[in-house]
Amino acid sequence: MAAEIVVEPTPEAAAKRAAATVAEIIRSRIDESGECFVALCGGTTPAELYRRLAGPGLAETVPWEQVHVFFGDERDVPQDHVENNYRLVTKTLLDHVPVPLSQVHPMPADCRDLAAAAEQYENLVRRLVPADDDTPVFDLILLGLGREGHTASLFPDTPALAETRRLVVAQFVPVIGRNRMTFTFPLINAVRNAVFFVTGPDKARAVDAVLSADPQQRAHYPAARVQPTAGKLIFVLDVLARGGV
Ligand code: 6PG
């Protein structure tokens, strides 16, 4: 399926557009099925998106009580650590909207046995997220993009890229020297709506490669392998991330 690409003139306008896109996907899924299963990302880019989603004019339009929140990846730090993705989402979004705590599922990426924790998180996803043909189908997976083309914690030249069976894995990522836990492509590509939110000139090369029609260009950028089997692929960008000035 071709990607839907939205380019806004500024990072602020892009965050506003991305927040509105996320809210609309959540609303429409709850209208259709009575609930919505989302997986959110971390990093620095989405903070403004989350703040707008929790802000006036948008927060009150979302039936948060019917939303189930998971995480597409997590760093190997405690939940109260400044680099923790769950902490970021909590401070910018979950502390401000009424998602029941029982419906928020942080990824435990700082425990001793990471492989076992990844398997447990996969079992949790399998148990709670409605499946199609044995694979859980998220309604929305929000994704960022690293300069070298990673998304979630699917970094170039790491074993998780080749995973075809497991839905959640843990791996050491040499380029950052840290362990990460992450969704794999089989889980991501089962999604109804994959939404990339990317801003800033430092991402322009990766965006260009990921969106290239040339498979050679795309080959070294893991984010290019986000190709929902039956779902939508949406990019919300600012003009700088799309190579503009
Ligand atoms: C993470 C994210 C990751 C992020 C990219 C971009 O845990 O870091 O889930 O995939 O989206 O690294 O990060 P920035 O938004 O900070 O550039």
CSV table of C-alpha atoms and ligand atoms in Angstrom, one decimal:
chain,number,residue,atom,x,y,z
A,1,MET,CA,0.0,0.0,0.0
A,2,ALA,CA,1.4,3.5,-0.9
A,3,ALA,CA,2.2,5.7,2.0
A,4,GLU,CA,0.1,8.7,2.8
A,5,ILE,CA,2.6,11.6,3.3
A,6,VAL,CA,1.7,14.8,5.0
A,7,VAL,CA,4.2,17.7,5.1
A,8,GLU,CA,3.6,20.7,7.4
A,9,PRO,CA,5.6,23.9,7.3
A,10,THR,CA,6.9,23.7,10.9
A,11,PRO,CA,7.6,21.1,13.6
A,12,GLU,CA,4.7,22.6,15.7
A,13,ALA,CA,2.3,22.3,12.8
A,14,ALA,CA,3.5,18.8,12.2
A,15,ALA,CA,2.9,17.9,15.9
A,16,LYS,CA,-0.5,19.4,15.7
A,17,ARG,CA,-1.3,17.4,12.5
A,18,ALA,CA,0.1,14.2,14.0
A,19,ALA,CA,-1.9,14.6,17.2
A,20,ALA,CA,-5.1,15.2,15.2
A,21,THR,CA,-4.3,12.1,13.1
A,22,VAL,CA,-3.8,9.9,16.1
A,23,ALA,CA,-7.0,11.2,17.8
A,24,GLU,CA,-9.0,10.6,14.6
A,25,ILE,CA,-7.7,7.0,14.3
A,26,ILE,CA,-8.6,6.3,18.0
A,27,ARG,CA,-12.0,7.8,17.7
A,28,SER,CA,-12.9,5.9,14.5
A,29,ARG,CA,-11.7,2.6,15.9
A,30,ILE,CA,-13.7,3.1,19.1
A,31,ASP,CA,-16.7,3.9,17.0
A,32,GLU,CA,-16.2,0.7,15.0
A,33,SER,CA,-15.2,-1.7,17.8
A,34,GLY,CA,-15.7,-0.1,21.2
A,35,GLU,CA,-12.0,-0.1,22.0
A,36,CYS,CA,-8.6,0.9,20.6
A,37,PHE,CA,-5.2,-0.7,21.0
A,38,VAL,CA,-2.2,1.6,20.5
A,39,ALA,CA,1.5,1.2,20.8
A,40,LEU,CA,3.5,4.4,21.4
A,41,CYS,CA,7.1,5.4,20.8
A,42,GLY,CA,9.6,7.4,22.7
A,43,GLY,CA,12.6,9.5,21.8
A,44,THR,CA,12.4,13.3,21.8
A,45,THR,CA,10.2,14.0,18.7
A,46,PRO,CA,6.8,12.8,20.0
A,47,ALA,CA,6.7,14.8,23.2
A,48,GLU,CA,5.0,17.8,21.5
A,49,LEU,CA,2.6,15.4,19.8
A,50,TYR,CA,1.6,13.8,23.2
A,51,ARG,CA,1.2,17.3,24.8
A,52,ARG,CA,-1.1,18.4,22.1
A,53,LEU,CA,-3.0,15.1,22.3
A,54,ALA,CA,-3.5,15.8,26.0
A,55,GLY,CA,-4.3,19.4,25.4
A,56,PRO,CA,-7.6,21.4,25.1
A,57,GLY,CA,-9.5,21.0,21.9
A,58,LEU,CA,-8.3,17.4,21.3
A,59,ALA,CA,-8.1,15.5,24.6
A,60,GLU,CA,-11.8,15.9,25.3
A,61,THR,CA,-12.6,14.4,21.8
A,62,VAL,CA,-11.0,11.0,22.6
A,63,PRO,CA,-12.9,8.3,24.6
A,64,TRP,CA,-9.7,7.6,26.6
A,65,GLU,CA,-11.5,5.0,28.9
A,66,GLN,CA,-11.6,2.7,25.9
A,67,VAL,CA,-8.0,3.0,24.9
A,68,HIS,CA,-5.3,0.4,25.7
A,69,VAL,CA,-1.7,1.7,25.6
A,70,PHE,CA,1.3,-0.4,24.9
A,71,PHE,CA,4.9,0.5,23.9
A,72,GLY,CA,6.6,-0.4,20.6
A,73,ASP,CA,10.0,-0.3,22.2
A,74,GLU,CA,11.8,0.6,25.5
A,75,ARG,CA,15.2,1.4,26.7
A,76,ASP,CA,17.1,-0.6,29.4
A,77,VAL,CA,16.5,2.0,32.1
A,78,PRO,CA,14.1,2.2,35.1
A,79,GLN,CA,10.7,3.7,34.6
A,80,ASP,CA,11.7,6.9,36.5
A,81,HIS,CA,14.8,7.4,34.3
A,82,VAL,CA,14.8,10.5,32.0
A,83,GLU,CA,15.4,8.2,29.0
A,84,ASN,CA,12.5,5.9,29.7
A,85,ASN,CA,9.8,5.9,27.0
A,86,TYR,CA,7.0,5.0,29.4
A,87,ARG,CA,8.1,8.0,31.6
A,88,LEU,CA,8.0,10.4,28.6
A,89,VAL,CA,4.5,9.2,27.6
A,90,THR,CA,3.3,9.3,31.1
A,91,LYS,CA,4.5,12.9,31.8
A,92,THR,CA,3.3,14.3,28.5
A,93,LEU,CA,0.1,12.3,27.9
A,94,LEU,CA,-1.0,9.6,30.4
A,95,ASP,CA,-0.9,11.9,33.5
A,96,HIS,CA,-3.4,14.2,31.7
A,97,VAL,CA,-6.0,11.9,30.2
A,98,PRO,CA,-8.2,9.2,31.8
A,99,VAL,CA,-6.8,6.0,30.4
A,100,PRO,CA,-7.4,3.4,33.1
A,101,LEU,CA,-4.1,2.4,34.7
A,102,SER,CA,-5.0,-1.3,34.1
A,103,GLN,CA,-5.0,-0.5,30.4
A,104,VAL,CA,-1.5,0.9,30.3
A,105,HIS,CA,1.3,-1.7,29.7
A,106,PRO,CA,4.9,-0.5,30.2
A,107,MET,CA,7.6,-2.6,28.6
A,108,PRO,CA,10.0,-3.9,31.3
A,109,ALA,CA,13.3,-3.4,29.5
A,110,ASP,CA,15.5,-2.8,32.6
A,111,CYS,CA,15.3,-6.2,34.2
A,112,ARG,CA,18.0,-8.9,34.4
A,113,ASP,CA,16.5,-11.5,32.1
A,114,LEU,CA,15.6,-9.4,29.1
A,115,ALA,CA,14.8,-12.3,26.9
A,116,ALA,CA,12.3,-13.7,29.4
A,117,ALA,CA,10.8,-10.2,29.8
A,118,ALA,CA,10.4,-9.8,26.1
A,119,GLU,CA,8.6,-13.2,25.9
A,120,GLN,CA,6.3,-12.1,28.8
A,121,TYR,CA,5.5,-8.9,27.0
A,122,GLU,CA,4.8,-10.8,23.8
A,123,ASN,CA,2.4,-13.1,25.8
A,124,LEU,CA,0.7,-10.1,27.2
A,125,VAL,CA,0.2,-8.6,23.8
A,126,ARG,CA,-1.1,-11.9,22.5
A,127,ARG,CA,-3.5,-12.2,25.4
A,128,LEU,CA,-4.9,-8.7,25.3
A,129,VAL,CA,-4.8,-7.4,21.7
A,130,PRO,CA,-7.4,-8.9,19.4
A,131,ALA,CA,-5.7,-11.1,16.7
A,132,ASP,CA,-6.3,-11.8,13.1
A,133,ASP,CA,-4.9,-15.1,11.9
A,134,ASP,CA,-3.0,-15.6,15.2
A,135,THR,CA,-1.2,-12.2,15.0
A,136,PRO,CA,-2.3,-9.4,17.4
A,137,VAL,CA,-3.5,-6.4,15.3
A,138,PHE,CA,-2.9,-3.0,16.8
A,139,ASP,CA,-5.2,-0.3,15.7
A,140,LEU,CA,-2.3,2.2,15.8
A,141,ILE,CA,1.5,2.0,16.1
A,142,LEU,CA,3.2,5.4,16.4
A,143,LEU,CA,6.8,5.3,15.2
A,144,GLY,CA,9.7,7.7,15.0
A,145,LEU,CA,12.8,7.5,12.8
A,146,GLY,CA,16.4,7.5,13.7
A,147,ARG,CA,19.0,9.3,11.5
A,148,GLU,CA,20.4,6.0,10.4
A,149,GLY,CA,17.0,4.6,9.7
A,150,HIS,CA,16.0,2.7,12.8
A,151,THR,CA,12.4,2.7,14.0
A,152,ALA,CA,11.2,1.3,17.3
A,153,SER,CA,14.5,-0.3,18.4
A,154,LEU,CA,15.0,-2.1,15.1
A,155,PHE,CA,18.5,-0.8,14.3
A,156,PRO,CA,20.5,-1.5,11.2
A,157,ASP,CA,22.6,-4.7,11.3
A,158,THR,CA,20.8,-6.2,14.4
A,159,PRO,CA,19.3,-9.7,14.7
A,160,ALA,CA,15.8,-8.4,15.3
A,161,LEU,CA,15.5,-7.2,11.7
A,162,ALA,CA,15.5,-10.9,10.6
A,163,GLU,CA,12.9,-12.0,13.1
A,164,THR,CA,9.9,-13.6,11.4
A,165,ARG,CA,8.3,-15.5,14.3
A,166,ARG,CA,8.7,-13.6,17.6
A,167,LEU,CA,6.6,-10.5,18.0
A,168,VAL,CA,8.7,-8.9,20.8
A,169,VAL,CA,12.4,-9.4,21.3
A,170,ALA,CA,15.3,-7.9,23.3
A,171,GLN,CA,18.7,-7.3,21.9
A,172,PHE,CA,22.0,-5.5,22.5
A,173,VAL,CA,22.4,-2.6,20.0
A,174,PRO,CA,26.1,-2.1,19.4
A,175,VAL,CA,25.8,1.4,17.8
A,176,ILE,CA,24.4,2.7,21.1
A,177,GLY,CA,26.0,0.2,23.4
A,178,ARG,CA,22.7,-0.5,25.2
A,179,ASN,CA,20.1,-3.3,25.4
A,180,ARG,CA,16.7,-2.5,24.0
A,181,MET,CA,13.3,-4.3,23.8
A,182,THR,CA,11.3,-3.9,20.6
A,183,PHE,CA,8.3,-5.0,18.5
A,184,THR,CA,9.4,-6.9,15.5
A,185,PHE,CA,8.2,-6.4,11.9
A,186,PRO,CA,5.7,-9.3,12.0
A,187,LEU,CA,3.9,-7.4,14.8
A,188,ILE,CA,4.3,-3.9,13.4
A,189,ASN,CA,3.2,-4.9,9.9
A,190,ALA,CA,0.0,-6.5,11.1
A,191,VAL,CA,-1.1,-3.0,12.3
A,192,ARG,CA,-4.2,-1.2,11.0
A,193,ASN,CA,-2.5,2.2,11.0
A,194,ALA,CA,1.3,2.7,11.2
A,195,VAL,CA,2.0,6.4,11.8
A,196,PHE,CA,5.5,7.9,11.5
A,197,PHE,CA,6.0,11.3,13.0
A,198,VAL,CA,9.3,12.8,12.0
A,199,THR,CA,10.7,16.3,12.1
A,200,GLY,CA,14.0,18.1,11.6
A,201,PRO,CA,16.7,18.4,8.9
A,202,ASP,CA,18.8,15.7,10.5
A,203,LYS,CA,16.2,13.1,9.5
A,204,ALA,CA,15.8,14.2,5.9
A,205,ARG,CA,18.3,11.7,4.5
A,206,ALA,CA,16.6,8.8,6.3
A,207,VAL,CA,13.1,10.0,5.2
A,208,ASP,CA,14.3,10.3,1.6
A,209,ALA,CA,15.7,6.8,1.7
A,210,VAL,CA,12.7,5.2,3.4
A,211,LEU,CA,10.3,6.8,0.9
A,212,SER,CA,12.5,6.1,-2.1
A,213,ALA,CA,11.1,4.0,-4.9
A,214,ASP,CA,14.6,2.5,-5.3
A,215,PRO,CA,14.9,-0.8,-3.2
A,216,GLN,CA,18.7,-0.2,-3.1
A,217,GLN,CA,18.1,3.1,-1.4
A,218,ARG,CA,15.7,1.6,1.1
A,219,ALA,CA,17.8,-1.5,1.8
A,220,HIS,CA,19.9,-0.1,4.6
A,221,TYR,CA,17.1,1.7,6.5
A,222,PRO,CA,15.0,-0.7,8.7
A,223,ALA,CA,12.1,1.8,8.9
A,224,ALA,CA,11.6,1.1,5.2
A,225,ARG,CA,10.4,-2.4,6.1
A,226,VAL,CA,7.4,-1.0,7.9
A,227,GLN,CA,4.9,-2.1,5.2
A,228,PRO,CA,1.6,-2.9,6.8
A,229,THR,CA,0.1,-6.1,5.2
A,230,ALA,CA,-3.4,-4.7,5.1
A,231,GLY,CA,-3.1,-1.5,7.1
A,232,LYS,CA,-2.4,2.2,6.3
A,233,LEU,CA,1.1,3.7,6.3
A,234,ILE,CA,1.1,7.4,7.2
A,235,PHE,CA,4.0,9.9,7.4
A,236,VAL,CA,3.5,13.2,9.2
A,237,LEU,CA,6.6,15.3,8.6
A,238,ASP,CA,7.7,18.9,8.8
A,239,VAL,CA,9.2,20.4,5.6
A,240,LEU,CA,12.8,20.1,7.0
A,241,ALA,CA,12.4,16.4,7.5
A,242,ARG,CA,11.3,16.2,3.8
A,243,GLY,CA,14.4,18.0,2.6
A,244,GLY,CA,12.9,21.4,2.3
A,245,VAL,CA,14.3,24.7,3.6
B,1,6PG,C1,13.3,5.3,21.1
B,1,6PG,C2,12.2,5.4,20.0
B,1,6PG,C3,12.9,5.4,18.7
B,1,6PG,C4,12.8,6.9,18.2
B,1,6PG,C5,13.9,7.2,17.3
B,1,6PG,C6,13.9,8.7,17.0
B,1,6PG,O1,13.1,4.5,22.0
B,1,6PG,O2,14.3,6.0,20.9
B,1,6PG,O3,11.2,4.6,20.1
B,1,6PG,O4,12.5,4.6,17.7
B,1,6PG,O5,11.5,7.0,17.6
B,1,6PG,O6,15.1,6.9,18.0
B,1,6PG,O7,14.1,9.4,18.2
B,1,6PG,P1,14.1,11.0,18.3
B,1,6PG,O8,12.6,11.3,18.2
B,1,6PG,O9,14.6,11.3,19.7
B,1,6PG,O10,14.9,11.6,17.2
